[in-house]
């Protein structure tokens, strides 16, 4: 009995202890979780600016709270004075600066050249000024990366980056002054003649949209017509190119303008200038202005059932509504908004911008928003990726996943993935996939790898790897991905279709002797092609022709719903345009394949009215063309609209996910910088050149080397080039001659181009690079051109030929516009 009693008492004590321990653990865990919640804080990081010898501020640099791999892209250019003493100004916004240091790095391999601590600097309550006495360890006309580090009261290290070059500062003051004065005169009616003499107004220019202006518009359009805006912010120019007499300069600022409702609207404005300074005058080579109206919900609901976004350069805006069309989410100028039809309410769900500051830091446009899902009760999930302007991640680059609850009116961060790269590089790596499944798994593509992250356990898994561009496509709803299982574009034996929502998959296997290619999606229908291996051609230029004898369409239930096949005709490529599939087709010929007529596959639902919110335009007398969102079921009464902001944006501890193997992808990427902005990146250099040509930009490789320049001289002759026709066939002779001329070594890289225009190919010649061009009879090497003629050497005979540009264009176009050239990394 005694032993029994002791045993029962012991068990009771154990139970009491365990219950107490569990309650204590739960209590401690609850308190820790509650204490860890914080709201989005205001911006705290200073802004650093370069200063000319005359005192003009330019190149505003924003701070990073960790060192960034800035070798990928550094889009602004700071010119060092002849003595290499660079003056800088730091707007502190009340953040005290305790120390300043800087490093100079080689822009190609990021090797350290100089590391110096600044001993003296002048401080005031709002600004710090100093001079960086850069040592004479750098060469003139060579680009380097300058990294400035500040120690502040609230941040141990804050890093700022710009590209610097010495020996090229002559004339920079006059160029900056010209841009500042031109901008000022667009808002000053008394100085209209100072603008008109630089414009190249044409009758064909579109003068209907203040959102997009260029040098060809009318004077009245450039001066904003009857809108009469006023500048609200400081103007700090950014220098992006300086090449001898020419320069590319951009400015970003905000203006206010009255409207028809006895109030005013705010617009963000981006202006791009390409100018040339000569001994006689300053010339405006190109000018563009983009203006975006900042949505505020006031007087923006129209009686016609449309949401008025006002003046915009285009309709490239994130937009999504729920299946019942009650809640419409849209992005505007870095902010996310929601319109609730039932309560006639606009809600600002997320924004870095603030009503209480000058917004120099908050409106720094280096982030994007992607809407992932909108539910029928108004809740939404979205990601913000890029540079974080303020809040707990201020100064970091990464991807934040947010969830917004409409009823509680609260936004909560679910996770944050930091990445050690610039905004431009992150835009390259964030793929088309970003999706949250019902089982709370977050799928995202970063650097050619799709990760699956559990929002509950924080476990990170690699779902798919080797996802090079072009080898995978995503459905319209973002839930399904189809990809080549071996990551190869032209040598795929199987395609895997993975449904992230249902967490199931299906594999498409190629018939024996055939290869597959993923072509795209129309909504949730997959399009893929099949080619015979024996028909695939990889020519001497490295250009692959993948002739598909059959194109198949499969629905999301993995059922084959259509096949396209025609005798003697092959599909060489396909692109999806809405509900249409455009098919480029070829037929066999003596030289391989020749293009035949284009065909289309049209979805039966193409003419059906959209069941979801969509974009349209309207025209008003004051603001001319304006962008609107059409609500399928209309909206509430315009005079009873409610406007609100999310009650809080909440951050909690342990939401940061470190994915250790995130790095810049190994495949070569070509980046386009146009009009003073990062535009996009491409796997194919020819596609990058086409994009850059349309955006007045340049093409850079992954190590920030310029590949191609949009602007070329009016004439150029490459001297010292020779070619021996006895060296094998014509292509071998041409490539050997060009490689020898360029100085064949390990840094010499070949570029094979297909489909760019002859005019764009001449930009390489303008840069001193001979260009091999294909003709119907062989190959030639282009060595010179002027405004009327072009000169090339026939690789078969070694003879030099000069003919008109019109005839040369016809000659090279008939052969497919195939060009080869080289550049040094």
PDB file of C-alpha atoms in Angstrom, residues 305-499:
ATOM      1  CA  UNK A 305     -18.538  52.597 -63.584  1.00  0.00           C
ATOM      2  CA  UNK A 306     -14.848  53.242 -64.209  1.00  0.00           C
ATOM      3  CA  UNK A 307     -11.915  54.027 -61.932  1.00  0.00           C
ATOM      4  CA  UNK A 308      -9.988  56.992 -63.311  1.00  0.00           C
ATOM      5  CA  UNK A 309      -6.201  56.588 -63.056  1.00  0.00           C
ATOM      6  CA  UNK A 310      -5.704  59.868 -64.904  1.00  0.00           C
ATOM      7  CA  UNK A 311      -2.620  60.711 -66.945  1.00  0.00           C
ATOM      8  CA  UNK A 312      -0.388  57.659 -67.458  1.00  0.00           C
ATOM      9  CA  UNK A 313       2.262  56.807 -70.087  1.00  0.00           C
ATOM     10  CA  UNK A 314       0.752  53.338 -70.686  1.00  0.00           C
ATOM     11  CA  UNK A 315      -1.425  50.637 -69.134  1.00  0.00           C
ATOM     12  CA  UNK A 316       1.399  48.451 -67.819  1.00  0.00           C
ATOM     13  CA  UNK A 317      -0.189  48.259 -64.360  1.00  0.00           C
ATOM     14  CA  UNK A 318      -0.875  45.331 -62.041  1.00  0.00           C
ATOM     15  CA  UNK A 319      -4.626  44.606 -61.933  1.00  0.00           C
ATOM     16  CA  UNK A 320      -6.683  41.767 -60.420  1.00  0.00           C
ATOM     17  CA  UNK A 321     -10.198  41.296 -59.081  1.00  0.00           C
ATOM     18  CA  UNK A 322     -12.020  38.452 -57.343  1.00  0.00           C
ATOM     19  CA  UNK A 323     -14.227  35.978 -59.198  1.00  0.00           C
ATOM     20  CA  UNK A 324     -17.407  37.907 -58.295  1.00  0.00           C
ATOM     21  CA  UNK A 325     -15.936  41.292 -59.319  1.00  0.00           C
ATOM     22  CA  UNK A 326     -16.632  42.916 -55.950  1.00  0.00           C
ATOM     23  CA  UNK A 327     -13.031  43.730 -55.043  1.00  0.00           C
ATOM     24  CA  UNK A 328     -10.607  45.233 -57.573  1.00  0.00           C
ATOM     25  CA  UNK A 329      -6.914  45.566 -56.698  1.00  0.00           C
ATOM     26  CA  UNK A 330      -4.488  47.671 -58.734  1.00  0.00           C
ATOM     27  CA  UNK A 331      -0.995  49.099 -58.431  1.00  0.00           C
ATOM     28  CA  UNK A 332      -0.198  52.770 -58.910  1.00  0.00           C
ATOM     29  CA  UNK A 333       3.222  54.384 -58.532  1.00  0.00           C
ATOM     30  CA  UNK A 334       4.572  51.799 -56.099  1.00  0.00           C
ATOM     31  CA  UNK A 335       1.365  51.650 -54.032  1.00  0.00           C
ATOM     32  CA  UNK A 336      -1.362  48.988 -53.905  1.00  0.00           C
ATOM     33  CA  UNK A 337      -5.033  50.009 -53.868  1.00  0.00           C
ATOM     34  CA  UNK A 338      -8.323  48.144 -53.496  1.00  0.00           C
ATOM     35  CA  UNK A 339     -11.807  49.226 -54.563  1.00  0.00           C
ATOM     36  CA  UNK A 340     -14.748  47.551 -52.799  1.00  0.00           C
ATOM     37  CA  UNK A 341     -17.906  47.963 -54.840  1.00  0.00           C
ATOM     38  CA  UNK A 342     -20.311  46.937 -52.043  1.00  0.00           C
ATOM     39  CA  UNK A 343     -19.114  49.654 -49.643  1.00  0.00           C
ATOM     40  CA  UNK A 344     -17.952  52.062 -52.379  1.00  0.00           C
ATOM     41  CA  UNK A 345     -14.558  52.283 -50.670  1.00  0.00           C
ATOM     42  CA  UNK A 346     -11.015  52.865 -51.913  1.00  0.00           C
ATOM     43  CA  UNK A 347      -8.321  51.422 -49.590  1.00  0.00           C
ATOM     44  CA  UNK A 348      -4.621  52.123 -49.848  1.00  0.00           C
ATOM     45  CA  UNK A 349      -3.374  48.658 -48.910  1.00  0.00           C
ATOM     46  CA  UNK A 350       0.387  49.235 -49.126  1.00  0.00           C
ATOM     47  CA  UNK A 351       2.704  52.154 -49.842  1.00  0.00           C
ATOM     48  CA  UNK A 352       6.195  53.347 -49.029  1.00  0.00           C
ATOM     49  CA  UNK A 353       5.258  56.926 -49.950  1.00  0.00           C
ATOM     50  CA  UNK A 354       4.244  59.206 -47.101  1.00  0.00           C
ATOM     51  CA  UNK A 355       2.172  62.369 -46.805  1.00  0.00           C
ATOM     52  CA  UNK A 356       4.491  63.822 -44.164  1.00  0.00           C
ATOM     53  CA  UNK A 357       7.893  63.937 -45.933  1.00  0.00           C
ATOM     54  CA  UNK A 358       9.480  65.230 -49.142  1.00  0.00           C
ATOM     55  CA  UNK A 359       9.313  61.596 -50.429  1.00  0.00           C
ATOM     56  CA  UNK A 360      12.828  61.730 -51.904  1.00  0.00           C
ATOM     57  CA  UNK A 361      13.504  58.414 -50.182  1.00  0.00           C
ATOM     58  CA  UNK A 362       9.962  57.028 -50.062  1.00  0.00           C
ATOM     59  CA  UNK A 363       9.253  57.534 -53.772  1.00  0.00           C
ATOM     60  CA  UNK A 364      12.609  56.137 -54.889  1.00  0.00           C
ATOM     61  CA  UNK A 365      11.275  53.829 -57.597  1.00  0.00           C
ATOM     62  CA  UNK A 366      13.316  50.682 -57.207  1.00  0.00           C
ATOM     63  CA  UNK A 367      10.596  48.244 -56.211  1.00  0.00           C
ATOM     64  CA  UNK A 368       7.663  46.516 -57.875  1.00  0.00           C
ATOM     65  CA  UNK A 369       4.395  45.012 -56.657  1.00  0.00           C
ATOM     66  CA  UNK A 370       2.869  41.798 -58.001  1.00  0.00           C
ATOM     67  CA  UNK A 371      -0.676  40.812 -56.966  1.00  0.00           C
ATOM     68  CA  UNK A 372      -0.914  37.057 -56.371  1.00  0.00           C
ATOM     69  CA  UNK A 373      -4.500  36.428 -55.335  1.00  0.00           C
ATOM     70  CA  UNK A 374      -7.778  38.187 -54.488  1.00  0.00           C
ATOM     71  CA  UNK A 375     -10.481  36.263 -52.613  1.00  0.00           C
ATOM     72  CA  UNK A 376     -14.263  36.753 -52.677  1.00  0.00           C
ATOM     73  CA  UNK A 377     -14.177  38.244 -49.156  1.00  0.00           C
ATOM     74  CA  UNK A 378     -11.731  40.944 -50.257  1.00  0.00           C
ATOM     75  CA  UNK A 379      -8.495  39.559 -48.874  1.00  0.00           C
ATOM     76  CA  UNK A 380      -5.365  39.633 -51.018  1.00  0.00           C
ATOM     77  CA  UNK A 381      -1.808  38.352 -51.154  1.00  0.00           C
ATOM     78  CA  UNK A 382       0.966  40.181 -52.971  1.00  0.00           C
ATOM     79  CA  UNK A 383       4.731  40.489 -53.147  1.00  0.00           C
ATOM     80  CA  UNK A 384       6.894  43.594 -53.020  1.00  0.00           C
ATOM     81  CA  UNK A 385      10.318  43.025 -54.533  1.00  0.00           C
ATOM     82  CA  UNK A 386      13.316  45.262 -54.996  1.00  0.00           C
ATOM     83  CA  UNK A 387      14.735  47.986 -52.780  1.00  0.00           C
ATOM     84  CA  UNK A 388      12.874  48.487 -49.486  1.00  0.00           C
ATOM     85  CA  UNK A 389      12.414  52.233 -48.994  1.00  0.00           C
ATOM     86  CA  UNK A 390      11.430  52.117 -45.328  1.00  0.00           C
ATOM     87  CA  UNK A 391      10.275  49.834 -42.562  1.00  0.00           C
ATOM     88  CA  UNK A 392      12.070  46.991 -40.825  1.00  0.00           C
ATOM     89  CA  UNK A 393      13.912  46.056 -44.052  1.00  0.00           C
ATOM     90  CA  UNK A 394      14.855  49.623 -45.014  1.00  0.00           C
ATOM     91  CA  UNK A 395      17.914  49.671 -47.263  1.00  0.00           C
ATOM     92  CA  UNK A 396      17.719  45.945 -48.046  1.00  0.00           C
ATOM     93  CA  UNK A 397      16.971  44.322 -51.396  1.00  0.00           C
ATOM     94  CA  UNK A 398      14.696  41.330 -51.442  1.00  0.00           C
ATOM     95  CA  UNK A 399      11.214  39.872 -51.791  1.00  0.00           C
ATOM     96  CA  UNK A 400       8.451  40.421 -49.222  1.00  0.00           C
ATOM     97  CA  UNK A 401       5.251  38.379 -49.248  1.00  0.00           C
ATOM     98  CA  UNK A 402       2.269  40.202 -47.721  1.00  0.00           C
ATOM     99  CA  UNK A 403      -1.266  39.261 -46.779  1.00  0.00           C
ATOM    100  CA  UNK A 404      -4.041  41.855 -46.461  1.00  0.00           C
ATOM    101  CA  UNK A 405      -7.253  41.219 -44.499  1.00  0.00           C
ATOM    102  CA  UNK A 406     -10.026  43.455 -45.771  1.00  0.00           C
ATOM    103  CA  UNK A 407     -12.304  43.189 -42.709  1.00  0.00           C
ATOM    104  CA  UNK A 408      -9.609  43.990 -40.145  1.00  0.00           C
ATOM    105  CA  UNK A 409      -7.960  46.400 -42.629  1.00  0.00           C
ATOM    106  CA  UNK A 410      -4.486  45.153 -41.708  1.00  0.00           C
ATOM    107  CA  UNK A 411      -1.522  44.161 -43.869  1.00  0.00           C
ATOM    108  CA  UNK A 412       0.913  41.578 -42.517  1.00  0.00           C
ATOM    109  CA  UNK A 413       4.277  40.458 -43.862  1.00  0.00           C
ATOM    110  CA  UNK A 414       4.357  36.665 -44.116  1.00  0.00           C
ATOM    111  CA  UNK A 415       8.013  36.323 -45.085  1.00  0.00           C
ATOM    112  CA  UNK A 416      11.009  38.258 -46.400  1.00  0.00           C
ATOM    113  CA  UNK A 417      13.728  36.804 -48.638  1.00  0.00           C
ATOM    114  CA  UNK A 418      16.845  39.030 -48.632  1.00  0.00           C
ATOM    115  CA  UNK A 419      19.115  38.981 -51.670  1.00  0.00           C
ATOM    116  CA  UNK A 420      22.546  40.543 -51.930  1.00  0.00           C
ATOM    117  CA  UNK A 421      22.166  42.247 -55.294  1.00  0.00           C
ATOM    118  CA  UNK A 422      20.969  45.471 -56.850  1.00  0.00           C
ATOM    119  CA  UNK A 423      17.356  46.146 -57.788  1.00  0.00           C
ATOM    120  CA  UNK A 424      18.203  45.706 -61.460  1.00  0.00           C
ATOM    121  CA  UNK A 425      19.805  42.321 -60.844  1.00  0.00           C
ATOM    122  CA  UNK A 426      16.833  41.228 -58.730  1.00  0.00           C
ATOM    123  CA  UNK A 427      14.451  42.122 -61.546  1.00  0.00           C
ATOM    124  CA  UNK A 428      16.477  39.716 -63.693  1.00  0.00           C
ATOM    125  CA  UNK A 429      16.191  36.872 -61.201  1.00  0.00           C
ATOM    126  CA  UNK A 430      12.584  37.118 -60.030  1.00  0.00           C
ATOM    127  CA  UNK A 431      10.794  34.909 -62.511  1.00  0.00           C
ATOM    128  CA  UNK A 432       7.206  34.659 -63.630  1.00  0.00           C
ATOM    129  CA  UNK A 433       6.277  32.331 -60.772  1.00  0.00           C
ATOM    130  CA  UNK A 434       5.021  33.699 -57.453  1.00  0.00           C
ATOM    131  CA  UNK A 435       2.107  31.755 -56.002  1.00  0.00           C
ATOM    132  CA  UNK A 436       0.669  30.765 -52.618  1.00  0.00           C
ATOM    133  CA  UNK A 437      -1.243  27.473 -52.563  1.00  0.00           C
ATOM    134  CA  UNK A 438      -4.117  26.568 -50.253  1.00  0.00           C
ATOM    135  CA  UNK A 439      -1.759  24.459 -48.145  1.00  0.00           C
ATOM    136  CA  UNK A 440       0.271  27.675 -47.464  1.00  0.00           C
ATOM    137  CA  UNK A 441       3.218  26.819 -49.660  1.00  0.00           C
ATOM    138  CA  UNK A 442       4.824  29.828 -51.354  1.00  0.00           C
ATOM    139  CA  UNK A 443       6.357  29.128 -54.764  1.00  0.00           C
ATOM    140  CA  UNK A 444       8.789  31.609 -56.267  1.00  0.00           C
ATOM    141  CA  UNK A 445      11.414  31.560 -59.002  1.00  0.00           C
ATOM    142  CA  UNK A 446      14.756  33.158 -58.151  1.00  0.00           C
ATOM    143  CA  UNK A 447      17.785  32.727 -60.400  1.00  0.00           C
ATOM    144  CA  UNK A 448      16.467  29.890 -62.533  1.00  0.00           C
ATOM    145  CA  UNK A 449      15.337  27.890 -59.509  1.00  0.00           C
ATOM    146  CA  UNK A 450      11.781  27.495 -58.204  1.00  0.00           C
ATOM    147  CA  UNK A 451      11.597  27.281 -54.429  1.00  0.00           C
ATOM    148  CA  UNK A 452       8.749  25.989 -52.291  1.00  0.00           C
ATOM    149  CA  UNK A 453       8.588  27.656 -48.872  1.00  0.00           C
ATOM    150  CA  UNK A 454       6.186  26.522 -46.165  1.00  0.00           C
ATOM    151  CA  UNK A 455       4.613  29.552 -44.472  1.00  0.00           C
ATOM    152  CA  UNK A 456       4.049  27.435 -41.364  1.00  0.00           C
ATOM    153  CA  UNK A 457       7.306  25.516 -40.842  1.00  0.00           C
ATOM    154  CA  UNK A 458       9.557  27.949 -42.815  1.00  0.00           C
ATOM    155  CA  UNK A 459      11.043  24.927 -44.573  1.00  0.00           C
ATOM    156  CA  UNK A 460      12.627  25.745 -47.920  1.00  0.00           C
ATOM    157  CA  UNK A 461      12.732  23.174 -50.703  1.00  0.00           C
ATOM    158  CA  UNK A 462      13.985  23.316 -54.264  1.00  0.00           C
ATOM    159  CA  UNK A 463      10.957  22.451 -56.396  1.00  0.00           C
ATOM    160  CA  UNK A 464      12.572  22.854 -59.847  1.00  0.00           C
ATOM    161  CA  UNK A 465      16.117  23.731 -60.870  1.00  0.00           C
ATOM    162  CA  UNK A 466      17.860  24.497 -64.182  1.00  0.00           C
ATOM    163  CA  UNK A 467      14.987  26.740 -65.281  1.00  0.00           C
ATOM    164  CA  UNK A 468      16.721  28.755 -67.964  1.00  0.00           C
ATOM    165  CA  UNK A 469      14.622  31.353 -69.754  1.00  0.00           C
ATOM    166  CA  UNK A 470      12.607  30.002 -72.649  1.00  0.00           C
ATOM    167  CA  UNK A 471      12.421  26.476 -71.218  1.00  0.00           C
ATOM    168  CA  UNK A 472       9.342  27.090 -69.046  1.00  0.00           C
ATOM    169  CA  UNK A 473       5.994  28.874 -69.254  1.00  0.00           C
ATOM    170  CA  UNK A 474       3.376  29.761 -66.641  1.00  0.00           C
ATOM    171  CA  UNK A 475      -0.422  29.654 -66.980  1.00  0.00           C
ATOM    172  CA  UNK A 476      -2.469  32.838 -66.975  1.00  0.00           C
ATOM    173  CA  UNK A 477      -3.665  32.295 -63.399  1.00  0.00           C
ATOM    174  CA  UNK A 478      -0.116  31.602 -62.203  1.00  0.00           C
ATOM    175  CA  UNK A 479      -0.993  28.186 -60.812  1.00  0.00           C
ATOM    176  CA  UNK A 480       0.531  25.869 -63.418  1.00  0.00           C
ATOM    177  CA  UNK A 481       4.058  25.689 -64.772  1.00  0.00           C
ATOM    178  CA  UNK A 482       5.284  23.609 -67.709  1.00  0.00           C
ATOM    179  CA  UNK A 483       9.027  23.166 -68.110  1.00  0.00           C
ATOM    180  CA  UNK A 484      11.743  21.207 -69.848  1.00  0.00           C
ATOM    181  CA  UNK A 485      12.916  18.520 -67.449  1.00  0.00           C
ATOM    182  CA  UNK A 486      16.567  18.890 -68.491  1.00  0.00           C
ATOM    183  CA  UNK A 487      16.563  22.693 -68.778  1.00  0.00           C
ATOM    184  CA  UNK A 488      17.569  22.628 -72.452  1.00  0.00           C
ATOM    185  CA  UNK A 489      15.740  24.619 -75.104  1.00  0.00           C
ATOM    186  CA  UNK A 490      16.400  22.523 -78.213  1.00  0.00           C
ATOM    187  CA  UNK A 491      17.098  19.085 -76.744  1.00  0.00           C
ATOM    188  CA  UNK A 492      14.106  18.293 -74.550  1.00  0.00           C
ATOM    189  CA  UNK A 493      12.799  14.722 -74.341  1.00  0.00           C
ATOM    190  CA  UNK A 494      10.075  15.458 -71.784  1.00  0.00           C
ATOM    191  CA  UNK A 495       7.978  18.315 -70.425  1.00  0.00           C
ATOM    192  CA  UNK A 496       6.692  18.253 -66.863  1.00  0.00           C
ATOM    193  CA  UNK A 497       3.450  20.094 -66.082  1.00  0.00           C
ATOM    194  CA  UNK A 498       3.194  20.960 -62.377  1.00  0.00           C
ATOM    195  CA  UNK A 499      -0.009  22.298 -60.792  1.00  0.00           C
TER     196      UNK A 499
END
